[in-house]
Short mmCIF file of C-alpha atoms in Angstrom, two decimals:
data_model
loop_
_atom_site.label_atom_id
_atom_site.label_comp_id
_atom_site.label_asym_id
_atom_site.label_seq_id
_atom_site.Cartn_x
_atom_site.Cartn_y
_atom_site.Cartn_z
CA GLU A 1 12.82 -9.47 -11.17
CA ALA A 2 12.74 -6.68 -13.76
CA GLY A 3 10.71 -3.64 -12.77
CA VAL A 4 8.29 -1.49 -14.75
CA ALA A 5 10.09 -0.02 -17.73
CA GLN A 6 9.16 3.35 -19.19
CA SER A 7 10.54 5.34 -22.09
CA PRO A 8 11.59 7.94 -22.81
CA ARG A 9 12.81 9.33 -19.47
CA TYR A 10 12.60 12.91 -20.65
CA LYS A 11 10.78 14.66 -23.47
CA ILE A 12 10.55 18.30 -24.48
CA ILE A 13 8.01 19.32 -27.10
CA GLU A 14 6.32 22.47 -28.30
CA LYS A 15 2.65 23.07 -27.58
CA ARG A 16 0.29 21.59 -30.15
CA GLN A 17 2.77 18.82 -30.97
CA SER A 18 2.03 15.18 -30.21
CA VAL A 19 3.94 12.83 -27.94
CA ALA A 20 3.77 9.16 -26.95
CA PHE A 21 5.00 7.33 -23.89
CA TRP A 22 5.64 3.62 -23.62
CA CYS A 23 5.34 1.28 -20.65
CA ASN A 24 6.35 -2.35 -20.22
CA PRO A 25 4.86 -3.73 -16.99
CA ILE A 26 6.22 -6.49 -14.82
CA SER A 27 5.66 -9.87 -16.46
CA GLY A 28 2.38 -11.47 -15.41
CA HIS A 29 0.85 -8.30 -14.01
CA ALA A 30 -2.73 -7.97 -15.22
CA THR A 31 -3.40 -4.44 -13.96
CA LEU A 32 -1.69 -1.43 -15.49
CA TYR A 33 -2.05 2.22 -14.45
CA TRP A 34 -1.06 5.54 -15.98
CA TYR A 35 -0.70 8.48 -13.60
CA GLN A 36 0.05 12.16 -14.19
CA GLN A 37 2.07 13.96 -11.52
CA ILE A 38 2.30 17.72 -11.69
CA LEU A 39 5.12 19.30 -9.69
CA GLY A 40 4.25 19.54 -6.01
CA GLN A 41 1.17 17.31 -6.24
CA GLY A 42 0.43 13.64 -5.71
CA PRO A 43 0.00 11.35 -8.72
CA LYS A 44 -3.40 11.56 -10.44
CA LEU A 45 -4.82 8.41 -12.00
CA LEU A 46 -5.48 8.87 -15.71
CA ILE A 47 -6.43 5.36 -16.77
CA GLN A 48 -6.44 1.84 -15.36
CA PHE A 49 -6.39 -1.34 -17.44
CA GLN A 50 -7.25 -4.86 -16.40
CA ASN A 51 -5.53 -7.01 -19.04
CA ASN A 52 -6.43 -5.13 -22.22
CA GLY A 53 -9.76 -3.73 -20.97
CA VAL A 54 -10.26 -0.28 -19.45
CA VAL A 55 -11.39 -0.31 -15.81
CA ASP A 56 -11.36 3.43 -15.18
CA ASP A 57 -10.60 6.37 -17.46
CA SER A 58 -12.81 8.94 -15.76
CA GLN A 59 -9.95 11.44 -15.33
CA LEU A 60 -8.42 11.02 -18.77
CA PRO A 61 -8.91 14.15 -20.92
CA LYS A 62 -10.22 12.19 -23.85
CA ASP A 63 -10.19 15.10 -26.28
CA ARG A 64 -6.40 14.99 -26.31
CA PHE A 65 -5.21 11.93 -24.39
CA SER A 66 -5.50 8.33 -25.51
CA ALA A 67 -4.10 5.08 -24.19
CA GLU A 68 -4.06 1.51 -25.31
CA ARG A 69 -2.81 -1.79 -24.02
CA LEU A 70 -2.56 -4.19 -26.90
CA LYS A 71 -2.49 -7.89 -26.04
CA GLY A 72 -2.73 -7.00 -22.34
CA VAL A 73 1.01 -6.38 -21.95
CA ASP A 74 2.74 -3.17 -23.10
CA SER A 75 0.89 0.12 -23.09
CA THR A 76 1.23 3.49 -24.78
CA LEU A 77 -0.13 6.85 -23.66
CA LYS A 78 -0.48 9.56 -26.29
CA ILE A 79 -1.14 13.28 -26.07
CA GLN A 80 -2.27 15.12 -29.19
CA PRO A 81 -2.14 18.10 -29.25
CA ALA A 82 -0.12 18.93 -26.15
CA LYS A 83 -0.82 21.98 -24.00
CA LEU A 84 1.47 23.82 -21.62
CA GLU A 85 -0.46 22.44 -18.64
CA ASP A 86 0.40 18.89 -19.69
CA SER A 87 3.94 19.44 -18.39
CA ALA A 88 4.28 16.76 -15.74
CA VAL A 89 5.79 13.39 -14.92
CA TYR A 90 3.84 10.50 -16.41
CA LEU A 91 4.07 7.39 -14.28
CA CYS A 92 3.21 3.86 -15.29
CA ALA A 93 2.52 1.20 -12.66
CA SER A 94 1.47 -2.42 -12.68
CA SER A 95 0.14 -4.94 -10.19
CA PHE A 96 -0.57 -8.65 -10.23
CA THR A 97 -4.23 -8.05 -9.38
CA GLN A 98 -6.30 -4.92 -8.72
CA GLN A 99 -5.88 -5.50 -4.97
CA SER A 100 -2.18 -6.24 -4.80
CA GLU A 101 0.57 -3.67 -4.40
CA ALA A 102 1.45 -1.56 -7.40
CA PHE A 103 5.00 -1.24 -8.73
CA PHE A 104 5.88 2.04 -10.39
CA GLY A 105 8.30 2.90 -13.12
CA GLN A 106 10.62 5.90 -12.91
CA GLY A 107 8.33 7.98 -15.06
CA THR A 108 8.65 10.19 -18.12
CA ARG A 109 9.20 13.88 -17.46
CA LEU A 110 7.35 15.88 -20.14
CA THR A 111 8.02 19.56 -20.67
CA VAL A 112 5.73 21.45 -23.06
CA VAL A 113 7.12 24.80 -24.20
CA ASP B 1 -13.10 5.57 -1.91
CA ALA B 2 -12.77 7.28 1.47
CA LYS B 3 -10.58 10.37 1.68
CA THR B 4 -7.50 10.62 3.89
CA THR B 5 -6.05 13.57 5.79
CA GLN B 6 -2.34 13.88 6.53
CA PRO B 7 -0.32 16.76 7.99
CA PRO B 8 1.80 18.40 5.27
CA SER B 9 5.16 17.72 6.84
CA MET B 10 7.11 16.43 9.80
CA ASP B 11 10.69 15.71 10.70
CA CYS B 12 12.56 13.33 12.92
CA ALA B 13 16.13 12.63 13.95
CA GLU B 14 18.12 9.89 12.27
CA GLY B 15 17.96 6.65 14.22
CA ARG B 16 14.72 7.56 15.95
CA ALA B 17 11.28 6.19 15.17
CA ALA B 18 9.17 8.18 12.72
CA ASN B 19 5.43 8.01 13.40
CA LEU B 20 3.37 9.24 10.45
CA PRO B 21 -0.33 9.80 11.17
CA CYS B 22 -3.29 9.50 8.81
CA ASN B 23 -6.99 10.16 9.35
CA HIS B 24 -9.59 8.27 7.33
CA SER B 25 -12.78 8.83 9.32
CA THR B 26 -15.14 7.82 6.49
CA ILE B 27 -13.46 4.48 5.78
CA SER B 28 -15.87 1.66 5.07
CA GLY B 29 -15.63 -1.99 6.01
CA ASN B 30 -14.21 -3.25 2.74
CA GLU B 31 -11.52 -0.59 2.36
CA TYR B 32 -7.86 -1.24 3.01
CA VAL B 33 -5.29 1.30 4.19
CA TYR B 34 -2.21 1.47 1.94
CA TRP B 35 1.01 3.39 2.42
CA TYR B 36 3.36 4.35 -0.38
CA ARG B 37 6.33 6.66 -0.39
CA GLN B 38 8.03 8.68 -3.10
CA ILE B 39 11.66 9.60 -2.89
CA HIS B 40 12.68 12.62 -4.94
CA SER B 41 12.68 11.99 -8.72
CA GLN B 42 11.51 8.39 -8.35
CA GLY B 43 8.17 6.64 -8.77
CA PRO B 44 6.13 5.80 -5.66
CA GLN B 45 7.14 2.69 -3.75
CA TYR B 46 4.76 0.38 -1.89
CA ILE B 47 5.41 0.12 1.85
CA ILE B 48 2.62 -1.77 3.56
CA HIS B 49 -1.15 -2.22 3.72
CA GLY B 50 -3.75 -3.51 6.16
CA LEU B 51 -7.45 -3.95 6.79
CA LYS B 52 -7.93 -3.87 10.56
CA ASN B 53 -5.09 -5.77 12.20
CA ASN B 54 -1.70 -4.21 12.77
CA GLU B 55 0.84 -5.21 10.15
CA THR B 56 4.62 -5.32 10.11
CA ASN B 57 7.13 -6.00 7.37
CA GLU B 58 10.81 -5.36 6.83
CA MET B 59 10.19 -1.70 6.04
CA ALA B 60 7.62 -0.52 8.55
CA SER B 61 4.74 -1.20 10.91
CA LEU B 62 1.15 -0.14 10.35
CA ILE B 63 -1.05 0.51 13.37
CA ILE B 64 -4.78 0.86 12.66
CA THR B 65 -7.08 2.05 15.44
CA GLU B 66 -9.87 -0.23 16.54
CA ASP B 67 -12.55 1.99 14.94
CA ARG B 68 -10.36 2.11 11.78
CA LYS B 69 -10.76 5.88 11.53
CA SER B 70 -7.05 6.55 11.72
CA SER B 71 -3.72 4.82 11.31
CA THR B 72 -0.04 5.38 11.95
CA LEU B 73 2.89 4.28 9.85
CA ILE B 74 5.96 3.63 11.96
CA LEU B 75 9.50 3.59 10.59
CA PRO B 76 11.34 2.14 13.60
CA HIS B 77 14.82 3.53 12.93
CA ALA B 78 14.65 6.35 10.40
CA THR B 79 17.64 6.95 8.14
CA LEU B 80 18.45 9.85 5.83
CA ARG B 81 17.28 7.68 2.93
CA ASP B 82 13.79 7.63 4.40
CA THR B 83 13.37 11.32 3.55
CA ALA B 84 10.42 11.24 1.14
CA VAL B 85 6.75 12.04 0.63
CA TYR B 86 4.57 9.39 2.29
CA TYR B 87 1.07 8.76 0.97
CA CYS B 88 -1.74 7.18 2.97
CA ILE B 89 -4.41 5.76 0.64
CA VAL B 90 -7.72 4.08 1.32
CA SER B 91 -8.89 1.71 -1.37
CA LYS B 92 -11.75 -0.72 -1.84
CA THR B 93 -11.15 -4.38 -2.48
CA GLY B 94 -12.66 -6.17 -5.41
CA ALA B 95 -13.12 -5.18 -9.00
CA ASN B 96 -12.55 -1.56 -9.96
CA SER B 97 -10.42 -0.85 -6.89
CA LYS B 98 -7.96 1.95 -7.56
CA LEU B 99 -5.19 3.89 -5.85
CA THR B 100 -6.04 7.57 -5.40
CA PHE B 101 -3.12 9.64 -4.11
CA GLY B 102 -3.52 12.80 -2.04
CA LYS B 103 -0.81 15.31 -1.25
CA GLY B 104 0.95 13.07 1.27
CA ILE B 105 3.20 14.04 4.14
CA THR B 106 6.78 15.11 3.59
CA LEU B 107 9.08 13.42 6.08
CA SER B 108 12.48 15.01 6.57
CA VAL B 109 15.03 12.94 8.48
CA ARG B 110 17.73 15.14 9.98
CA PRO B 111 21.26 13.94 10.85
#
């Protein structure tokens, strides 16, 4: 079974630039999560989708971050404009239901300089 | 969701059992205990979860106390590849359940 695919693996941008991350969840998984993991900390949930609807985006900085999940499958997370403190690993995960175990991708390491 | 408390780190010898504790004293009746681990430079990996009965799978065993206020993840024969950060998470069932990660416990397995 293919896992959660994320791209790119690494990205370096200058502050105030924009960046987008892509996630392809495991086929058939209705729930999709985006997490931000700053070095030395546990992952922080940014947004959770159930199919193509948002379940929770309470910790998403909506002035600069946006996410969508068109057709309830792939998802993109965008940052515009980026700040230095956005440097982190962005993890995508999916699960069959909201209660079942989540499978994580390898993440995208973003460095803002 | 109830909060969890884990010691920051522990170590164990290769081949021995690793017992990782977690306190969740404010857990409510409809909240499950989940364990994930994160090996360096990888995404978190699901290990096991349970409600009130002890659970075992090919990776580990989960022991939940009768009052459900604490639990222990047991890796029966730790290997060097088990060196990772282990996260204990309490999460509600039903709609809008979510996984909230804390700082976890860093397990170091020594040769």
